[in-house]
Coordinates of N, CA and C in Angstrom, one line a residue:
X1360 N 116.0 -138.0 -137.6 CA 115.4 -137.8 -136.4 C 115.7 -136.5 -135.7
X1361 N 116.9 -136.1 -135.8 CA 117.3 -134.8 -135.2 C 116.6 -133.6 -135.9
X1362 N 116.5 -133.8 -137.2 CA 115.8 -132.7 -137.9 C 114.3 -132.6 -137.5
X1363 N 113.7 -133.7 -137.3 CA 112.3 -133.7 -136.8 C 112.1 -133.0 -135.5
X1364 N 113.0 -133.3 -134.5 CA 112.9 -132.7 -133.2 C 113.1 -131.2 -133.3
X1365 N 114.0 -130.8 -134.2 CA 114.3 -129.4 -134.3 C 113.1 -128.6 -134.9
X1366 N 112.4 -129.3 -135.9 CA 111.3 -128.6 -136.5 C 110.1 -128.5 -135.5
X1367 N 109.9 -129.6 -134.8 CA 108.8 -129.6 -133.8 C 109.1 -128.6 -132.7
X1368 N 110.3 -128.5 -132.3 CA 110.7 -127.5 -131.3 C 110.5 -126.1 -131.8
X1369 N 110.8 -125.8 -133.1 CA 110.6 -124.5 -133.6 C 109.1 -124.2 -133.7
X1370 N 108.3 -125.2 -134.1 CA 106.9 -125.0 -134.2 C 106.3 -124.7 -132.8
X1371 N 106.8 -125.4 -131.8 CA 106.4 -125.2 -130.4 C 106.7 -123.7 -130.0
X1372 N 107.8 -123.2 -130.3 CA 108.2 -121.9 -130.0 C 107.3 -120.9 -130.7
X1373 N 107.0 -121.1 -132.0 CA 106.2 -120.2 -132.7 C 104.8 -120.2 -132.1
X1374 N 104.2 -121.4 -131.8 CA 102.9 -121.4 -131.2 C 102.9 -120.7 -129.8
X1375 N 103.9 -120.9 -129.0 CA 104.0 -120.3 -127.7 C 104.0 -118.8 -127.9
X1376 N 104.8 -118.3 -128.9 CA 104.9 -116.8 -129.1 C 103.5 -116.3 -129.6
X1377 N 102.9 -117.0 -130.4 CA 101.5 -116.6 -130.9 C 100.5 -116.5 -129.7
X1378 N 100.6 -117.5 -128.8 CA 99.7 -117.6 -127.7 C 100.0 -116.4 -126.7
X1379 N 101.2 -116.1 -126.5 CA 101.6 -115.0 -125.6 C 101.1 -113.7 -126.3
X1380 N 101.3 -113.5 -127.6 CA 100.9 -112.3 -128.2 C 99.4 -112.1 -128.1
X1381 N 98.6 -113.2 -128.3 CA 97.2 -113.2 -128.2 C 96.7 -112.8 -126.8
X1382 N 97.4 -113.4 -125.8 CA 97.1 -113.1 -124.4 C 97.3 -111.6 -124.1
X1383 N 98.4 -111.1 -124.6 CA 98.8 -109.7 -124.4 C 97.7 -108.8 -125.1
X1384 N 97.4 -109.1 -126.3 CA 96.3 -108.3 -127.0 C 95.0 -108.4 -126.3
X1385 N 94.6 -109.5 -125.8 CA 93.4 -109.7 -125.1 C 93.4 -108.8 -123.8
X1386 N 94.5 -108.8 -123.1 CA 94.6 -108.0 -121.9 C 94.4 -106.5 -122.2
X1387 N 95.0 -106.1 -123.3 CA 94.8 -104.7 -123.7 C 93.4 -104.3 -124.0
X1388 N 92.7 -105.2 -124.8 CA 91.3 -105.0 -125.1 C 90.4 -105.0 -123.9
X1389 N 90.6 -106.0 -123.1 CA 89.8 -106.2 -121.9 C 90.0 -105.1 -120.9
X1390 N 91.2 -104.4 -121.0 CA 91.4 -103.3 -120.1 C 90.6 -102.0 -120.4
X1391 N 90.0 -102.0 -121.6 CA 89.2 -100.8 -122.0 C 87.9 -100.9 -121.2
X1392 N 87.4 -99.7 -120.9 CA 86.1 -99.6 -120.1 C 85.1 -98.8 -120.9
X1393 N 83.8 -99.2 -120.8 CA 82.7 -98.5 -121.3 C 82.1 -97.7 -120.2
X1394 N 81.9 -96.4 -120.5 CA 81.3 -95.5 -119.5 C 80.0 -95.0 -120.0
X1395 N 78.9 -95.3 -119.3 CA 77.6 -94.8 -119.7 C 77.4 -93.4 -119.2
X1396 N 77.4 -92.5 -120.1 CA 77.3 -91.1 -119.7 C 76.0 -90.8 -118.9
X1397 N 76.2 -90.2 -117.7 CA 75.0 -89.9 -116.9 C 74.5 -91.2 -116.1
X1398 N 75.2 -92.3 -116.3 CA 74.9 -93.6 -115.7 C 73.4 -93.9 -115.8
X1399 N 72.7 -94.1 -114.7 CA 71.3 -94.5 -114.8 C 70.4 -93.5 -115.5
X1400 N 70.7 -92.2 -115.3 CA 69.9 -91.1 -115.9 C 70.1 -90.9 -117.4
X1401 N 71.2 -91.4 -117.9 CA 71.5 -91.2 -119.3 C 71.9 -89.8 -119.7
X1402 N 72.0 -89.6 -121.0 CA 72.4 -88.3 -121.5 C 71.2 -87.4 -121.5
X1403 N 71.1 -86.5 -120.5 CA 70.0 -85.7 -120.3 C 70.4 -84.4 -119.6
X1404 N 69.4 -83.5 -119.3 CA 69.7 -82.2 -118.7 C 70.5 -82.4 -117.4
X1405 N 71.4 -81.5 -117.1 CA 72.1 -81.5 -115.9 C 73.2 -82.5 -115.8
X1406 N 73.6 -83.2 -116.9 CA 74.7 -84.2 -116.9 C 76.1 -83.6 -116.8
X1407 N 76.2 -82.3 -117.1 CA 77.5 -81.6 -117.1 C 78.1 -81.8 -115.7
X1408 N 79.3 -82.2 -115.7 CA 80.1 -82.5 -114.4 C 80.1 -84.0 -114.1
X1409 N 79.3 -84.8 -114.8 CA 79.3 -86.2 -114.6 C 80.7 -86.8 -114.8
X1410 N 81.5 -86.2 -115.7 CA 82.8 -86.7 -116.1 C 83.9 -86.4 -115.1
X1411 N 83.6 -85.4 -114.2 CA 84.7 -85.0 -113.3 C 85.2 -86.1 -112.4
X1412 N 86.5 -86.2 -112.3 CA 87.1 -87.2 -111.4 C 87.2 -88.6 -112.0
X1413 N 86.7 -88.9 -113.2 CA 86.7 -90.2 -113.7 C 88.0 -90.5 -114.5
X1414 N 88.6 -91.6 -114.3 CA 89.9 -91.9 -114.9 C 89.8 -92.5 -116.3
X1415 N 89.4 -91.6 -117.3 CA 89.2 -92.0 -118.7 C 90.6 -92.3 -119.3
X1416 N 90.6 -93.3 -120.1 CA 91.9 -93.7 -120.9 C 91.5 -93.8 -122.3
X1417 N 92.6 -93.6 -123.2 CA 92.4 -93.8 -124.6 C 92.0 -95.3 -124.8
X1418 N 91.0 -95.5 -125.7 CA 90.5 -96.8 -125.9 C 89.2 -97.1 -125.1
X1419 N 88.9 -96.3 -124.1 CA 87.6 -96.4 -123.4 C 86.5 -95.9 -124.3
X1420 N 85.3 -96.3 -124.0 CA 84.2 -95.8 -124.8 C 83.2 -95.0 -124.0
X1421 N 82.6 -94.0 -124.5 CA 81.5 -93.3 -123.9 C 80.3 -93.8 -124.6
X1422 N 79.3 -94.2 -123.8 CA 78.0 -94.7 -124.3 C 76.9 -93.7 -123.9
X1423 N 76.4 -93.1 -124.9 CA 75.3 -92.1 -124.7 C 74.0 -92.7 -125.0
X1424 N 73.1 -92.8 -124.0 CA 71.8 -93.3 -124.1 C 70.8 -92.2 -123.9
X1425 N 69.9 -92.1 -124.9 CA 68.9 -91.0 -124.9 C 67.8 -91.2 -125.9
X1426 N 66.7 -90.5 -125.8 CA 65.6 -90.5 -126.8 C 66.1 -89.7 -128.0
X1427 N 66.3 -90.4 -129.2 CA 66.8 -89.7 -130.3 C 65.8 -88.7 -130.9
X1428 N 64.6 -88.7 -130.6 CA 63.6 -87.7 -131.0 C 63.7 -86.4 -130.2
X1429 N 64.4 -86.5 -129.1 CA 64.5 -85.4 -128.2 C 65.9 -84.8 -128.0
X1430 N 67.0 -85.6 -128.3 CA 68.3 -85.2 -128.1 C 69.2 -85.7 -129.2
X1431 N 70.5 -85.3 -129.2 CA 71.5 -85.8 -130.0 C 72.9 -85.6 -129.3
X1432 N 73.9 -86.1 -129.9 CA 75.3 -85.9 -129.3 C 76.1 -85.3 -130.4
X1433 N 76.8 -84.2 -130.1 CA 77.6 -83.5 -131.1 C 79.0 -83.4 -130.5
X1434 N 80.0 -83.8 -131.3 CA 81.4 -83.6 -130.8 C 81.8 -82.3 -131.3
X1435 N 82.3 -81.4 -130.4 CA 82.6 -80.1 -130.7 C 84.0 -79.8 -130.2
X1436 N 84.6 -78.6 -130.6 CA 85.8 -78.2 -130.0 C 85.6 -77.4 -128.7
X1437 N 86.6 -77.0 -128.1 CA 86.4 -76.3 -126.8 C 85.6 -75.0 -126.9
X1438 N 85.8 -74.3 -128.0 CA 85.0 -73.1 -128.1 C 83.5 -73.4 -128.3
X1439 N 83.2 -74.5 -129.0 CA 81.8 -74.9 -129.2 C 81.2 -75.4 -127.9
X1440 N 82.0 -76.0 -127.1 CA 81.6 -76.5 -125.8 C 81.3 -75.3 -124.9
X1441 N 82.2 -74.3 -124.9 CA 82.0 -73.1 -124.0 C 80.8 -72.2 -124.5
X1442 N 80.6 -72.2 -125.8 CA 79.5 -71.3 -126.3 C 78.2 -72.1 -126.6
X1443 N 78.3 -73.4 -126.5 CA 77.1 -74.3 -126.8 C 76.7 -74.1 -128.2
X1444 N 77.7 -74.2 -129.1 CA 77.4 -74.1 -130.6 C 78.2 -75.2 -131.3
X1445 N 77.5 -75.8 -132.3 CA 78.1 -76.8 -133.1 C 78.5 -76.1 -134.4
X1446 N 79.7 -76.2 -134.8 CA 80.1 -75.6 -136.1 C 79.7 -76.5 -137.3
X1447 N 79.8 -75.9 -138.4 CA 79.4 -76.7 -139.7 C 80.4 -77.9 -139.8
X1448 N 79.8 -79.0 -140.1 CA 80.6 -80.2 -140.2 C 80.9 -80.9 -138.9
X1449 N 80.4 -80.5 -137.8 CA 80.6 -81.1 -136.5 C 80.0 -82.5 -136.6
X1450 N 80.7 -83.5 -136.0 CA 80.3 -84.9 -136.0 C 79.1 -85.0 -135.1
X1451 N 77.9 -85.5 -135.6 CA 76.7 -85.6 -134.9 C 76.2 -87.0 -134.8
X1452 N 75.8 -87.5 -133.6 CA 75.3 -88.8 -133.4 C 73.8 -88.7 -133.1
X1453 N 73.1 -89.6 -133.6 CA 71.6 -89.5 -133.4 C 70.9 -90.9 -133.2
X1454 N 71.6 -91.9 -132.8 CA 71.0 -93.2 -132.7 C 70.3 -93.4 -131.4
X1455 N 70.6 -92.7 -130.3 CA 70.0 -92.9 -129.0 C 70.8 -93.9 -128.2
X1456 N 71.8 -94.5 -128.8 CA 72.6 -95.5 -128.1 C 74.0 -95.4 -128.8
X1457 N 74.7 -94.3 -128.7 CA 75.9 -94.0 -129.4 C 77.1 -94.5 -128.5
X1458 N 78.0 -95.2 -129.2 CA 79.2 -95.7 -128.5 C 80.4 -95.0 -129.2
X1459 N 81.1 -94.2 -128.4 CA 82.1 -93.4 -129.0 C 83.4 -93.7 -128.3
X1460 N 84.4 -94.2 -129.1 CA 85.7 -94.7 -128.6 C 86.6 -93.4 -128.4
X1461 N 87.2 -93.3 -127.2 CA 88.1 -92.2 -126.9 C 89.5 -92.5 -127.5
X1462 N 90.0 -91.5 -128.2 CA 91.4 -91.7 -128.8 C 92.5 -91.1 -128.0
X1463 N 92.2 -90.2 -127.1 CA 93.2 -89.6 -126.3 C 93.0 -88.1 -126.3
X1464 N 93.6 -87.4 -125.4 CA 93.5 -85.9 -125.3 C 92.1 -85.5 -124.7
X1465 N 91.7 -84.3 -125.1 CA 90.4 -83.8 -124.6 C 89.4 -83.8 -125.7
X1466 N 88.2 -84.2 -125.3 CA 87.1 -84.2 -126.3 C 85.9 -83.6 -125.6
X1467 N 85.0 -82.9 -126.4 CA 83.9 -82.2 -125.9 C 82.6 -82.6 -126.6
X1468 N 81.5 -82.8 -125.9 CA 80.3 -83.2 -126.5 C 79.1 -82.3 -125.9
X1469 N 78.2 -82.0 -126.8 CA 77.0 -81.2 -126.4 C 75.8 -81.8 -127.1
X1470 N 74.6 -81.5 -126.6 CA 73.4 -81.7 -127.3 C 73.1 -80.4 -128.1
X1471 N 72.8 -80.5 -129.4 CA 72.6 -79.3 -130.1 C 71.2 -78.8 -130.3
X1472 N 70.3 -79.5 -129.6 CA 68.9 -79.1 -129.6 C 68.8 -77.8 -128.9
X1473 N 68.0 -76.8 -129.4 CA 68.0 -75.5 -128.7 C 67.7 -75.6 -127.2
X1474 N 68.7 -74.9 -126.5 CA 68.6 -74.8 -125.0 C 69.1 -76.0 -124.3
X1475 N 69.3 -77.1 -124.9 CA 69.7 -78.3 -124.2 C 71.2 -78.2 -123.6
X1476 N 72.1 -77.7 -124.4 CA 73.5 -77.5 -123.9 C 73.5 -76.5 -122.7
X1477 N 72.7 -75.5 -122.9 CA 72.6 -74.5 -121.8 C 72.0 -75.0 -120.6
X1478 N 71.2 -76.1 -120.7 CA 70.6 -76.8 -119.6 C 71.4 -77.9 -119.0
X1479 N 72.7 -77.9 -119.4 CA 73.6 -78.9 -118.8 C 73.9 -80.1 -119.6
X1480 N 73.4 -80.2 -120.9 CA 73.7 -81.4 -121.7 C 75.0 -81.2 -122.4
X1481 N 76.1 -81.2 -121.7 CA 77.5 -81.1 -122.3 C 78.5 -81.7 -121.3
X1482 N 79.5 -82.4 -121.9 CA 80.6 -82.9 -121.1 C 81.9 -82.6 -121.8
X1483 N 83.0 -82.5 -121.0 CA 84.3 -82.4 -121.5 C 85.1 -83.5 -120.9
X1484 N 85.7 -84.4 -121.7 CA 86.4 -85.6 -121.2 C 87.8 -85.5 -121.5
X1485 N 88.7 -85.7 -120.5 CA 90.1 -85.7 -120.7 C 90.6 -87.1 -120.4
X1486 N 91.4 -87.7 -121.3 CA 92.0 -89.0 -121.1 C 93.3 -88.8 -120.4
X1487 N 93.7 -89.8 -119.7 CA 95.0 -89.8 -119.0 C 96.1 -90.5 -119.8

């Protein structure tokens, strides 16, 4: 009888620990935020500056909504952002509904269609 109580007590502790771990993991995931770039206007001309003052965190996602026949999203380095150029091998998104998870640090995005970045289709996002 004593052995049975000990085993059921141990199982209860294991279950409780698993439940606490699941609650903690769920809290971390639920703490992530999706940011629609440009909000109602979407990823379009003049969106540069939309990112200013927003508290981005690692794990948050940027959601780029746009017409894929007219725009794209290209992840570039700071030099590419400043010069509005995408280097060879730059990661390019073309779905029109791109969901990009932020990993931390500073990231830069432009539209590489001719003249679009110069027209304000670029953002620089810094996570805290």
